PDB file of C-alpha atoms in Angstrom:
ATOM      1  CA  MET R 260      21.844   1.933  -0.257  1.00 63.00           C
ATOM      2  CA  GLY R 261      19.651   1.357  -3.419  1.00 83.00           C
ATOM      3  CA  ASP R 262      18.339  -2.050  -4.453  1.00 90.00           C
ATOM      4  CA  PRO R 263      20.522  -3.210  -7.271  1.00 92.00           C
ATOM      5  CA  ASP R 264      17.690  -5.312  -8.628  1.00 94.00           C
ATOM      6  CA  GLU R 265      15.001  -2.527  -8.652  1.00 92.00           C
ATOM      7  CA  GLU R 266      15.637  -1.126 -12.072  1.00 92.00           C
ATOM      8  CA  LEU R 267      15.652  -4.687 -13.599  1.00 94.00           C
ATOM      9  CA  LEU R 268      12.499  -5.607 -11.895  1.00 94.00           C
ATOM     10  CA  SER R 269      10.603  -2.441 -13.116  1.00 93.00           C
ATOM     11  CA  ARG R 270      11.579  -3.552 -16.690  1.00 94.00           C
ATOM     12  CA  VAL R 271      10.299  -7.028 -15.950  1.00 94.00           C
ATOM     13  CA  ALA R 272       6.981  -5.603 -14.965  1.00 92.00           C
ATOM     14  CA  THR R 273       6.654  -4.088 -18.398  1.00 92.00           C
ATOM     15  CA  GLY R 274       7.202  -7.538 -19.954  1.00 91.00           C
ATOM     16  CA  ASP R 275      10.588  -6.716 -21.419  1.00 93.00           C
ATOM     17  CA  PRO R 276      11.871 -10.104 -22.533  1.00 94.00           C
ATOM     18  CA  ALA R 277      15.488  -9.167 -22.128  1.00 95.00           C
ATOM     19  CA  ALA R 278      14.918  -7.992 -18.528  1.00 95.00           C
ATOM     20  CA  VAL R 279      13.194 -11.318 -17.804  1.00 96.00           C
ATOM     21  CA  ARG R 280      16.227 -13.236 -19.032  1.00 96.00           C
ATOM     22  CA  ALA R 281      18.602 -10.961 -17.377  1.00 97.00           C
ATOM     23  CA  LEU R 282      16.712 -11.433 -13.958  1.00 97.00           C
ATOM     24  CA  VAL R 283      16.550 -15.158 -14.503  1.00 97.00           C
ATOM     25  CA  ALA R 284      20.381 -15.314 -15.323  1.00 96.00           C
ATOM     26  CA  ARG R 285      21.054 -13.199 -12.208  1.00 97.00           C
ATOM     27  CA  LYS R 286      18.937 -15.038  -9.697  1.00 97.00           C
ATOM     28  CA  LEU R 287      18.626 -18.677 -10.872  1.00 97.00           C
ATOM     29  CA  PRO R 288      22.168 -19.535  -9.654  1.00 96.00           C
ATOM     30  CA  ARG R 289      21.400 -18.103  -6.136  1.00 96.00           C
ATOM     31  CA  LEU R 290      18.038 -19.820  -5.963  1.00 97.00           C
ATOM     32  CA  LEU R 291      19.652 -23.182  -6.748  1.00 97.00           C
ATOM     33  CA  SER R 292      22.340 -22.584  -4.397  1.00 97.00           C
ATOM     34  CA  LEU R 293      19.933 -21.801  -1.610  1.00 97.00           C
ATOM     35  CA  ALA R 294      17.379 -24.477  -2.271  1.00 97.00           C
ATOM     36  CA  GLY R 295      19.948 -27.116  -3.178  1.00 96.00           C
ATOM     37  CA  ARG R 296      21.806 -26.739   0.085  1.00 96.00           C
ATOM     38  CA  ILE R 297      18.614 -26.491   2.147  1.00 96.00           C
ATOM     39  CA  LEU R 298      16.862 -29.559   0.497  1.00 95.00           C
ATOM     40  CA  GLY R 299      19.968 -31.521  -0.462  1.00 93.00           C
ATOM     41  CA  ASP R 300      18.164 -32.560  -3.710  1.00 94.00           C
ATOM     42  CA  ARG R 301      18.871 -31.144  -7.159  1.00 94.00           C
ATOM     43  CA  GLN R 302      15.443 -31.788  -8.847  1.00 96.00           C
ATOM     44  CA  GLU R 303      13.528 -30.314  -5.774  1.00 96.00           C
ATOM     45  CA  ALA R 304      15.909 -27.285  -5.935  1.00 97.00           C
ATOM     46  CA  GLN R 305      15.089 -26.773  -9.466  1.00 97.00           C
ATOM     47  CA  ASP R 306      11.288 -27.038  -8.744  1.00 97.00           C
ATOM     48  CA  VAL R 307      11.669 -24.598  -5.957  1.00 98.00           C
ATOM     49  CA  ALA R 308      13.592 -22.231  -8.306  1.00 98.00           C
ATOM     50  CA  GLN R 309      10.908 -22.527 -10.873  1.00 97.00           C
ATOM     51  CA  GLU R 310       8.015 -21.807  -8.276  1.00 98.00           C
ATOM     52  CA  ALA R 311       9.902 -18.970  -6.800  1.00 98.00           C
ATOM     53  CA  PHE R 312      10.074 -17.335 -10.220  1.00 98.00           C
ATOM     54  CA  LEU R 313       6.313 -17.649 -10.766  1.00 97.00           C
ATOM     55  CA  ARG R 314       5.962 -15.679  -7.613  1.00 97.00           C
ATOM     56  CA  VAL R 315       8.440 -13.147  -8.975  1.00 97.00           C
ATOM     57  CA  TRP R 316       6.424 -12.771 -12.273  1.00 96.00           C
ATOM     58  CA  LYS R 317       3.414 -12.159 -10.192  1.00 94.00           C
ATOM     59  CA  GLN R 318       4.935  -9.733  -7.834  1.00 94.00           C
ATOM     60  CA  ALA R 319       6.919  -7.770 -10.291  1.00 94.00           C
ATOM     61  CA  PRO R 320       4.095  -5.296 -11.426  1.00 92.00           C
ATOM     62  CA  LYS R 321       3.126  -4.676  -7.731  1.00 92.00           C
ATOM     63  CA  TRP R 322       6.704  -4.331  -6.431  1.00 92.00           C
ATOM     64  CA  ARG R 323       6.983  -1.056  -4.318  1.00 88.00           C
ATOM     65  CA  PRO R 324      10.599   0.357  -4.611  1.00 84.00           C
ATOM     66  CA  GLY R 325      12.233   1.038  -1.263  1.00 81.00           C
ATOM     67  CA  ALA R 326       9.864  -1.243   0.681  1.00 81.00           C
ATOM     68  CA  ALA R 327      12.323  -4.197   0.764  1.00 86.00           C
ATOM     69  CA  ARG R 328      15.335  -5.509  -0.978  1.00 91.00           C
ATOM     70  CA  PHE R 329      14.184  -7.816  -3.800  1.00 95.00           C
ATOM     71  CA  ASP R 330      16.941 -10.207  -3.085  1.00 95.00           C
ATOM     72  CA  THR R 331      15.841 -10.473   0.557  1.00 94.00           C
ATOM     73  CA  TRP R 332      12.245 -11.060  -0.494  1.00 95.00           C
ATOM     74  CA  LEU R 333      13.219 -13.677  -3.044  1.00 97.00           C
ATOM     75  CA  HIS R 334      15.171 -15.447  -0.326  1.00 97.00           C
ATOM     76  CA  ARG R 335      12.167 -15.311   1.891  1.00 96.00           C
ATOM     77  CA  VAL R 336      10.040 -16.886  -0.643  1.00 97.00           C
ATOM     78  CA  ALA R 337      12.366 -19.608  -1.720  1.00 97.00           C
ATOM     79  CA  LEU R 338      12.904 -20.466   1.912  1.00 96.00           C
ATOM     80  CA  ASN R 339       9.202 -20.716   2.521  1.00 96.00           C
ATOM     81  CA  LEU R 340       8.973 -23.110  -0.571  1.00 97.00           C
ATOM     82  CA  CYS R 341      11.798 -25.206   1.008  1.00 96.00           C
ATOM     83  CA  TYR R 342       9.901 -25.147   4.398  1.00 93.00           C
ATOM     84  CA  ASP R 343       6.921 -26.520   2.582  1.00 95.00           C
ATOM     85  CA  ARG R 344       8.907 -29.468   0.993  1.00 96.00           C
ATOM     86  CA  LEU R 345      10.683 -30.224   4.244  1.00 93.00           C
ATOM     87  CA  ARG R 346       7.461 -30.335   6.142  1.00 92.00           C
ATOM     88  CA  ARG R 347       5.985 -32.704   3.446  1.00 91.00           C
ATOM     89  CA  ARG R 348       9.132 -34.891   3.760  1.00 88.00           C
ATOM     90  CA  ARG R 349       8.681 -35.183   7.594  1.00 84.00           C
ATOM     91  CA  GLU R 350       4.987 -35.995   7.017  1.00 83.00           C
ATOM     92  CA  VAL R 351       6.012 -38.806   4.762  1.00 81.00           C
ATOM     93  CA  ALA R 352       8.773 -39.949   7.061  1.00 72.00           C
ATOM     94  CA  TYR R 353       6.405 -40.210   9.977  1.00 69.00           C
ATOM     95  CA  ALA R 354       3.886 -42.084   7.949  1.00 69.00           C
ATOM     96  CA  ASP R 355       6.386 -44.318   6.269  1.00 66.00           C
ATOM     97  CA  PRO R 356       9.713 -44.210   8.262  1.00 56.00           C
ATOM     98  CA  PRO R 357      12.859 -45.276   6.375  1.00 51.00           C
ATOM     99  CA  GLU R 358      14.535 -48.523   7.315  1.00 53.00           C
ATOM    100  CA  ARG R 359      17.545 -46.683   8.441  1.00 45.00           C
ATOM    101  CA  ALA R 360      18.807 -43.082   8.877  1.00 44.00           C
ATOM    102  CA  ASP R 361      20.737 -41.482   5.980  1.00 47.00           C
ATOM    103  CA  GLU R 362      22.346 -38.895   8.095  1.00 45.00           C
ATOM    104  CA  GLY R 363      25.857 -38.020   9.014  1.00 46.00           C
ATOM    105  CA  PRO R 364      29.150 -39.743   8.465  1.00 45.00           C
ATOM    106  CA  GLY R 365      29.868 -43.319   9.888  1.00 44.00           C
ATOM    107  CA  PRO R 366      31.815 -46.365   9.377  1.00 41.00           C
ATOM    108  CA  ASP R 367      29.585 -47.616   6.517  1.00 44.00           C
ATOM    109  CA  ARG R 368      30.049 -44.286   4.691  1.00 44.00           C
ATOM    110  CA  GLY R 369      33.629 -44.933   3.826  1.00 44.00           C
ATOM    111  CA  LEU R 370      32.951 -44.253   0.150  1.00 47.00           C
ATOM    112  CA  MET R 371      31.801 -40.762   0.920  1.00 46.00           C
ATOM    113  CA  ALA R 372      34.862 -39.930   2.870  1.00 44.00           C
ATOM    114  CA  ALA R 373      36.730 -39.548  -0.387  1.00 48.00           C
ATOM    115  CA  ASP R 374      34.410 -36.816  -1.366  1.00 81.00           C
ATOM    116  CA  THR R 375      34.582 -33.714   0.906  1.00 89.00           C
ATOM    117  CA  GLY R 376      31.626 -32.104  -0.809  1.00 91.00           C
ATOM    118  CA  ARG R 377      29.390 -35.068  -0.274  1.00 91.00           C
ATOM    119  CA  ARG R 378      30.649 -35.359   3.254  1.00 93.00           C
ATOM    120  CA  VAL R 379      29.815 -31.640   3.884  1.00 95.00           C
ATOM    121  CA  GLY R 380      26.459 -32.021   2.215  1.00 95.00           C
ATOM    122  CA  ALA R 381      25.540 -34.988   4.339  1.00 95.00           C
ATOM    123  CA  ALA R 382      26.675 -33.233   7.565  1.00 96.00           C
ATOM    124  CA  LEU R 383      24.697 -30.128   6.534  1.00 96.00           C
ATOM    125  CA  ALA R 384      21.621 -32.230   5.940  1.00 95.00           C
ATOM    126  CA  ALA R 385      21.965 -33.696   9.434  1.00 96.00           C
ATOM    127  CA  LEU R 386      21.837 -30.317  11.099  1.00 97.00           C
ATOM    128  CA  PRO R 387      18.594 -29.021  12.575  1.00 96.00           C
ATOM    129  CA  ASP R 388      16.810 -27.081   9.962  1.00 94.00           C
ATOM    130  CA  ARG R 389      17.312 -23.578  11.539  1.00 95.00           C
ATOM    131  CA  GLN R 390      21.081 -24.134  11.944  1.00 98.00           C
ATOM    132  CA  ARG R 391      21.375 -25.348   8.298  1.00 97.00           C
ATOM    133  CA  GLU R 392      19.345 -22.192   7.046  1.00 97.00           C
ATOM    134  CA  ALA R 393      21.618 -19.867   9.045  1.00 98.00           C
ATOM    135  CA  ILE R 394      24.796 -21.386   7.502  1.00 98.00           C
ATOM    136  CA  VAL R 395      23.313 -21.540   4.107  1.00 98.00           C
ATOM    137  CA  LEU R 396      22.239 -17.796   4.107  1.00 98.00           C
ATOM    138  CA  CYS R 397      25.294 -16.429   5.695  1.00 98.00           C
ATOM    139  CA  HIS R 398      28.062 -18.679   4.255  1.00 98.00           C
ATOM    140  CA  TYR R 399      26.780 -19.679   0.836  1.00 97.00           C
ATOM    141  CA  GLN R 400      24.356 -16.974   0.005  1.00 97.00           C
ATOM    142  CA  GLU R 401      26.690 -14.324   1.605  1.00 96.00           C
ATOM    143  CA  LEU R 402      23.885 -12.403   3.157  1.00 95.00           C
ATOM    144  CA  GLY R 403      24.836  -9.891   5.954  1.00 94.00           C
ATOM    145  CA  ASN R 404      23.677 -10.698   9.500  1.00 95.00           C
ATOM    146  CA  ILE R 405      20.992  -8.328   9.507  1.00 95.00           C
ATOM    147  CA  GLU R 406      19.638  -9.488   6.269  1.00 94.00           C
ATOM    148  CA  ALA R 407      19.922 -13.163   7.045  1.00 96.00           C
ATOM    149  CA  ALA R 408      18.218 -12.611  10.278  1.00 96.00           C
ATOM    150  CA  ALA R 409      15.403 -10.669   8.459  1.00 94.00           C
ATOM    151  CA  VAL R 410      14.979 -13.632   6.047  1.00 95.00           C
ATOM    152  CA  MET R 411      14.771 -16.127   8.955  1.00 95.00           C
ATOM    153  CA  GLY R 412      12.572 -13.827  11.006  1.00 94.00           C
ATOM    154  CA  VAL R 413      14.891 -14.007  14.007  1.00 97.00           C
ATOM    155  CA  SER R 414      17.089 -11.483  15.870  1.00 97.00           C
ATOM    156  CA  VAL R 415      20.658 -11.087  14.919  1.00 96.00           C
ATOM    157  CA  GLU R 416      21.644 -12.647  18.456  1.00 97.00           C
ATOM    158  CA  ALA R 417      19.648 -15.680  17.604  1.00 98.00           C
ATOM    159  CA  LEU R 418      21.060 -15.925  14.056  1.00 98.00           C
ATOM    160  CA  GLU R 419      24.678 -15.717  15.548  1.00 97.00           C
ATOM    161  CA  SER R 420      23.720 -18.539  18.024  1.00 98.00           C
ATOM    162  CA  LEU R 421      22.306 -20.768  15.218  1.00 98.00           C
ATOM    163  CA  LEU R 422      25.457 -20.184  13.240  1.00 98.00           C
ATOM    164  CA  GLY R 423      27.778 -20.987  16.075  1.00 98.00           C
ATOM    165  CA  ARG R 424      25.960 -24.172  17.003  1.00 98.00           C
ATOM    166  CA  GLY R 425      25.650 -25.264  13.397  1.00 98.00           C
ATOM    167  CA  ARG R 426      29.320 -24.812  12.684  1.00 98.00           C
ATOM    168  CA  ARG R 427      30.342 -26.520  15.835  1.00 97.00           C
ATOM    169  CA  ALA R 428      28.147 -29.599  14.840  1.00 97.00           C
ATOM    170  CA  LEU R 429      29.577 -29.448  11.435  1.00 97.00           C
ATOM    171  CA  ARG R 430      33.094 -29.377  12.781  1.00 96.00           C
ATOM    172  CA  ALA R 431      32.264 -32.395  14.971  1.00 96.00           C
ATOM    173  CA  ALA R 432      30.579 -34.309  12.229  1.00 96.00           C
ATOM    174  CA  LEU R 433      33.645 -33.799   9.977  1.00 94.00           C
ATOM    175  CA  ALA R 434      36.173 -34.283  12.780  1.00 91.00           C
ATOM    176  CA  ASP R 435      37.930 -37.148  10.931  1.00 88.00           C
ATOM    177  CA  MET R 436      38.923 -34.876   8.131  1.00 81.00           C
ATOM    178  CA  LYS R 437      42.455 -34.001   9.159  1.00 64.00           C
ATOM    179  CA  GLU R 438      42.252 -30.422   8.347  1.00 62.00           C
ATOM    180  CA  LEU R 439      39.389 -29.869  10.688  1.00 65.00           C
TER     181      LEU R 439
ATOM    182  CA  MET X1347      40.095  -7.476  27.205  1.00 50.00           C
ATOM    183  CA  THR X1348      41.638  -5.777  24.210  1.00 50.00           C
ATOM    184  CA  PRO X1349      42.202  -1.941  24.101  1.00 49.00           C
ATOM    185  CA  ASP X1350      38.989  -1.524  21.909  1.00 50.00           C
ATOM    186  CA  GLY X1351      36.946  -3.519  24.228  1.00 75.00           C
ATOM    187  CA  MET X1352      36.467  -6.764  22.067  1.00 92.00           C
ATOM    188  CA  THR X1353      37.111  -9.706  24.327  1.00 94.00           C
ATOM    189  CA  PRO X1354      39.012 -12.786  22.924  1.00 94.00           C
ATOM    190  CA  GLU X1355      35.743 -14.688  23.737  1.00 95.00           C
ATOM    191  CA  ARG X1356      33.797 -12.257  21.486  1.00 96.00           C
ATOM    192  CA  PHE X1357      36.473 -12.646  18.758  1.00 97.00           C
ATOM    193  CA  GLU X1358      36.271 -16.186  18.906  1.00 96.00           C
ATOM    194  CA  THR X1359      32.400 -16.278  18.853  1.00 96.00           C
ATOM    195  CA  LEU X1360      32.463 -14.188  15.843  1.00 97.00           C
ATOM    196  CA  ALA X1361      35.010 -16.406  14.075  1.00 97.00           C
ATOM    197  CA  GLU X1362      32.862 -19.527  14.908  1.00 96.00           C
ATOM    198  CA  ALA X1363      29.654 -17.887  13.713  1.00 97.00           C
ATOM    199  CA  TYR X1364      30.767 -15.984  10.675  1.00 97.00           C
ATOM    200  CA  GLY X1365      33.868 -17.820   9.597  1.00 97.00           C
ATOM    201  CA  GLY X1366      37.542 -17.029   9.120  1.00 97.00           C
ATOM    202  CA  ASP X1367      37.167 -14.111   6.753  1.00 96.00           C
ATOM    203  CA  VAL X1368      36.733 -10.916   8.852  1.00 96.00           C
ATOM    204  CA  ALA X1369      35.299  -9.146   5.750  1.00 95.00           C
ATOM    205  CA  ARG X1370      32.121 -11.303   6.400  1.00 95.00           C
ATOM    206  CA  TRP X1371      31.725 -10.407   9.961  1.00 96.00           C
ATOM    207  CA  PRO X1372      29.111  -7.811  10.999  1.00 95.00           C
ATOM    208  CA  ASP X1373      29.928  -4.322   9.882  1.00 93.00           C
ATOM    209  CA  ALA X1374      29.763  -2.879  13.370  1.00 93.00           C
ATOM    210  CA  GLU X1375      32.285  -5.212  14.697  1.00 95.00           C
ATOM    211  CA  ARG X1376      35.099  -5.212  11.972  1.00 95.00           C
ATOM    212  CA  GLU X1377      36.836  -2.243  13.387  1.00 94.00           C
ATOM    213  CA  ALA X1378      37.135  -3.729  16.845  1.00 95.00           C
ATOM    214  CA  ALA X1379      38.209  -6.953  15.345  1.00 96.00           C
ATOM    215  CA  ALA X1380      40.990  -5.491  13.381  1.00 95.00           C
ATOM    216  CA  GLN X1381      42.222  -3.758  16.668  1.00 94.00           C
ATOM    217  CA  ALA X1382      41.986  -7.175  18.449  1.00 94.00           C
ATOM    218  CA  MET X1383      43.992  -8.761  15.567  1.00 95.00           C
ATOM    219  CA  ALA X1384      46.641  -6.039  15.842  1.00 95.00           C
ATOM    220  CA  ALA X1385      46.871  -6.393  19.547  1.00 93.00           C
ATOM    221  CA  ARG X1386      47.237 -10.287  19.499  1.00 94.00           C
ATOM    222  CA  PRO X1387      48.117 -11.273  15.944  1.00 95.00           C
ATOM    223  CA  ALA X1388      49.310 -14.807  16.408  1.00 96.00           C
ATOM    224  CA  TRP X1389      46.330 -15.843  18.505  1.00 95.00           C
ATOM    225  CA  ALA X1390      43.869 -14.073  16.240  1.00 96.00           C
ATOM    226  CA  GLN X1391      45.330 -15.721  13.242  1.00 96.00           C
ATOM    227  CA  ALA X1392      45.123 -19.081  14.784  1.00 96.00           C
ATOM    228  CA  ALA X1393      41.465 -18.523  15.565  1.00 96.00           C
ATOM    229  CA  LEU X1394      40.768 -17.282  11.975  1.00 97.00           C
ATOM    230  CA  ALA X1395      42.644 -20.145  10.557  1.00 97.00           C
ATOM    231  CA  ARG X1396      40.669 -22.818  12.420  1.00 95.00           C
ATOM    232  CA  ALA X1397      37.388 -21.057  11.239  1.00 97.00           C
ATOM    233  CA  GLY X1398      38.801 -20.775   7.719  1.00 97.00           C
ATOM    234  CA  ASP X1399      39.384 -24.516   7.578  1.00 95.00           C
ATOM    235  CA  LEU X1400      35.581 -25.211   8.051  1.00 96.00           C
ATOM    236  CA  ASP X1401      34.897 -22.478   5.520  1.00 97.00           C
ATOM    237  CA  ALA X1402      37.019 -24.182   2.983  1.00 95.00           C
ATOM    238  CA  ALA X1403      35.189 -27.502   3.729  1.00 95.00           C
ATOM    239  CA  LEU X1404      31.927 -25.918   3.279  1.00 96.00           C
ATOM    240  CA  ASP X1405      33.002 -24.423  -0.022  1.00 95.00           C
ATOM    241  CA  ALA X1406      33.710 -27.926  -1.222  1.00 93.00           C
ATOM    242  CA  TYR X1407      29.838 -28.565  -1.214  1.00 94.00           C
ATOM    243  CA  GLY X1408      28.953 -26.809  -4.464  1.00 92.00           C
ATOM    244  CA  PRO X1409      25.497 -25.777  -5.523  1.00 92.00           C
ATOM    245  CA  PRO X1410      23.535 -27.952  -7.943  1.00 91.00           C
ATOM    246  CA  ARG X1411      23.783 -27.202 -11.675  1.00 89.00           C
ATOM    247  CA  ALA X1412      20.731 -26.084 -13.563  1.00 91.00           C
ATOM    248  CA  ALA X1413      19.346 -28.797 -15.816  1.00 92.00           C
ATOM    249  CA  ALA X1414      19.346 -28.082 -19.613  1.00 90.00           C
ATOM    250  CA  GLY X1415      16.232 -26.078 -20.481  1.00 94.00           C
ATOM    251  CA  LEU X1416      15.488 -24.955 -16.934  1.00 96.00           C
ATOM    252  CA  MET X1417      16.130 -21.330 -17.718  1.00 95.00           C
ATOM    253  CA  ASP X1418      13.931 -21.534 -20.864  1.00 95.00           C
ATOM    254  CA  ARG X1419      11.030 -23.035 -18.856  1.00 96.00           C
ATOM    255  CA  ILE X1420      11.301 -20.418 -16.221  1.00 97.00           C
ATOM    256  CA  VAL X1421      11.497 -17.635 -18.877  1.00 96.00           C
ATOM    257  CA  ALA X1422       8.502 -19.200 -20.675  1.00 95.00           C
ATOM    258  CA  ASP X1423       6.354 -18.854 -17.447  1.00 93.00           C
ATOM    259  CA  ALA X1424       6.987 -15.182 -17.375  1.00 93.00           C
ATOM    260  CA  PRO X1425       3.864 -13.168 -18.453  1.00 80.00           C
ATOM    261  CA  THR X1426       3.969 -10.229 -20.808  1.00 77.00           C
ATOM    262  CA  PRO X1427       1.380  -8.081 -19.265  1.00 56.00           C
ATOM    263  CA  ARG X1428       2.368  -5.044 -21.057  1.00 58.00           C
ATOM    264  CA  ARG X1429       2.346  -6.586 -24.507  1.00 52.00           C
ATOM    265  CA  ALA X1430      -1.229  -5.249 -25.166  1.00 49.00           C
ATOM    266  CA  TRP X1431      -0.066  -1.942 -23.948  1.00 49.00           C
ATOM    267  CA  ARG X1432       3.062  -2.176 -26.370  1.00 51.00           C
ATOM    268  CA  TRP X1433       0.775  -2.887 -29.269  1.00 50.00           C
ATOM    269  CA  THR X1434      -1.448   0.034 -28.446  1.00 51.00           C
ATOM    270  CA  GLY X1435       1.757   2.163 -28.185  1.00 51.00           C
ATOM    271  CA  TRP X1436       2.770   0.910 -31.453  1.00 51.00           C
ATOM    272  CA  LEU X1437      -0.803   1.370 -32.990  1.00 53.00           C
ATOM    273  CA  ALA X1438      -1.511   4.779 -31.681  1.00 51.00           C
ATOM    274  CA  PRO X1439       0.649   6.570 -34.359  1.00 53.00           C
ATOM    275  CA  ALA X1440      -0.548   4.238 -36.932  1.00 54.00           C
ATOM    276  CA  GLY X1441      -4.061   4.791 -35.853  1.00 53.00           C
ATOM    277  CA  LEU X1442      -3.760   8.468 -36.042  1.00 50.00           C
ATOM    278  CA  GLY X1443      -2.285   8.027 -39.551  1.00 52.00           C
ATOM    279  CA  ALA X1444      -5.110   5.685 -40.523  1.00 53.00           C
ATOM    280  CA  GLY X1445      -7.532   8.229 -39.153  1.00 50.00           C
ATOM    281  CA  LEU X1446      -5.986  11.026 -41.236  1.00 50.00           C
ATOM    282  CA  ALA X1447      -6.046   8.736 -44.291  1.00 54.00           C
ATOM    283  CA  ALA X1448      -9.785   7.892 -43.707  1.00 54.00           C
ATOM    284  CA  ALA X1449     -10.509  11.522 -43.302  1.00 53.00           C
ATOM    285  CA  CYS X1450      -8.694  12.403 -46.555  1.00 46.00           C
ATOM    286  CA  ALA X1451     -10.581   9.497 -48.355  1.00 57.00           C
ATOM    287  CA  ALA X1452     -13.906  10.647 -46.880  1.00 53.00           C
ATOM    288  CA  GLY X1453     -13.169  14.200 -48.057  1.00 52.00           C
ATOM    289  CA  MET X1454     -12.270  13.163 -51.625  1.00 54.00           C
ATOM    290  CA  ILE X1455     -15.417  11.015 -51.753  1.00 53.00           C
ATOM    291  CA  LEU X1456     -17.536  13.713 -50.470  1.00 46.00           C
ATOM    292  CA  GLY X1457     -15.813  16.159 -52.913  1.00 49.00           C
ATOM    293  CA  ALA X1458     -16.519  13.768 -55.776  1.00 47.00           C
ATOM    294  CA  ARG X1459     -20.088  13.444 -54.789  1.00 49.00           C
ATOM    295  CA  LEU X1460     -20.598  17.099 -54.503  1.00 45.00           C
ATOM    296  CA  SER X1461     -18.823  17.691 -57.922  1.00 45.00           C
ATOM    297  CA  THR X1462     -20.778  14.953 -59.846  1.00 40.00           C
ATOM    298  CA  PRO X1463     -23.868  16.928 -60.596  1.00 40.00           C
ATOM    299  CA  ALA X1464     -21.637  19.244 -62.572  1.00 38.00           C
ATOM    300  CA  ILE X1465     -20.736  16.496 -64.790  1.00 34.00           C
ATOM    301  CA  PRO X1466     -23.400  15.781 -67.434  1.00 36.00           C
ATOM    302  CA  GLU X1467     -24.671  12.263 -67.190  1.00 35.00           C
ATOM    303  CA  THR X1468     -24.244  11.442 -70.795  1.00 35.00           C
ATOM    304  CA  ASP X1469     -25.525   8.214 -72.353  1.00 37.00           C
ATOM    305  CA  SER X1470     -22.017   6.896 -72.733  1.00 38.00           C
ATOM    306  CA  VAL X1471     -21.358   6.980 -68.895  1.00 36.00           C
ATOM    307  CA  VAL X1472     -24.590   5.404 -68.117  1.00 36.00           C
ATOM    308  CA  THR X1473     -23.840   2.727 -70.571  1.00 34.00           C
ATOM    309  CA  ALA X1474     -20.354   2.157 -69.179  1.00 37.00           C
ATOM    310  CA  VAL X1475     -21.775   1.735 -65.544  1.00 35.00           C
ATOM    311  CA  THR X1476     -24.409  -0.602 -66.972  1.00 35.00           C
ATOM    312  CA  ALA X1477     -21.868  -2.630 -68.700  1.00 36.00           C
ATOM    313  CA  ASP X1478     -19.644  -2.899 -65.656  1.00 39.00           C
ATOM    314  CA  ASP X1479     -22.526  -3.939 -63.359  1.00 37.00           C
ATOM    315  CA  THR X1480     -23.766  -6.747 -65.754  1.00 35.00           C
ATOM    316  CA  GLY X1481     -20.395  -7.832 -67.028  1.00 35.00           C
ATOM    317  CA  ALA X1482     -21.616  -7.670 -70.639  1.00 34.00           C
ATOM    318  CA  TYR X1483     -21.841  -4.864 -73.134  1.00 32.00           C
ATOM    319  CA  PRO X1484     -25.206  -4.074 -74.602  1.00 34.00           C
ATOM    320  CA  ASP X1485     -23.945  -4.592 -78.031  1.00 37.00           C
ATOM    321  CA  GLU X1486     -22.832  -8.120 -77.083  1.00 36.00           C
ATOM    322  CA  GLU X1487     -26.256  -8.962 -75.855  1.00 37.00           C
ATOM    323  CA  ALA X1488     -27.902  -7.671 -78.943  1.00 32.00           C
TER     324      ALA X1488
END
């Protein structure tokens, strides 16, 4: 199966302004979706998207058709940028630990209970990084299992295990929501 | 064990990992899953519905919206590496035309120079050139 982005990318490589805008329109929502859910921060997600596109502009003239799917490569790039930010967060957290953890639902988070999206976002943020990545790639980004495993650099079996554990943890975290 | 070989445990594992929409399960296992559903429809539907509830909850967590101007900033970062090439492409025919025009002009000048000696350099011609060069006619100076 051909890469649906390849033709557009080749036009981007020639500096075609219409192709540049078309590629941004096609991929920006996916990048925001990925980075937003991995990082849980809108501004950081936008920064990651902008940085990822800088890599795209650099890579486009060197892109070798057939070597890899562009969307997979882009997810890998964006995920690496997210990793960098998560690592920096951990370093800051170790150096200056917060007064209280801001993870998961609890009795003091009653206001969030009314907002399913926020509850899910908090529960997702509380997952171990790799479980969260697996869920974001498969559920939100709708990558196939082979593609998601390739992006994460794990086997399909390992991906499946991460997905199962992540979803079970989410179900437990959201257990007070009656439909779960 | 279902007739196709997919165990109920495997079916539940897939539902737990990939969610309640079988269309999103691994390609290689969808056929067997369909057979498992046909063999035990009530049980399979219950497993899928349970996974689907979590899918629905996940869907409630939407992606962040792009800030105004983000797309323009990203587009502004895009280089135009072939712009010089495109100008070259545009100029190539123009350059060819300019070359031809220059060649024609050179030919005309050369032709004029070659033909000049055939024209007698009368006093009037010399006077006119002198007047043009000085900006004044000899009669006015006199």
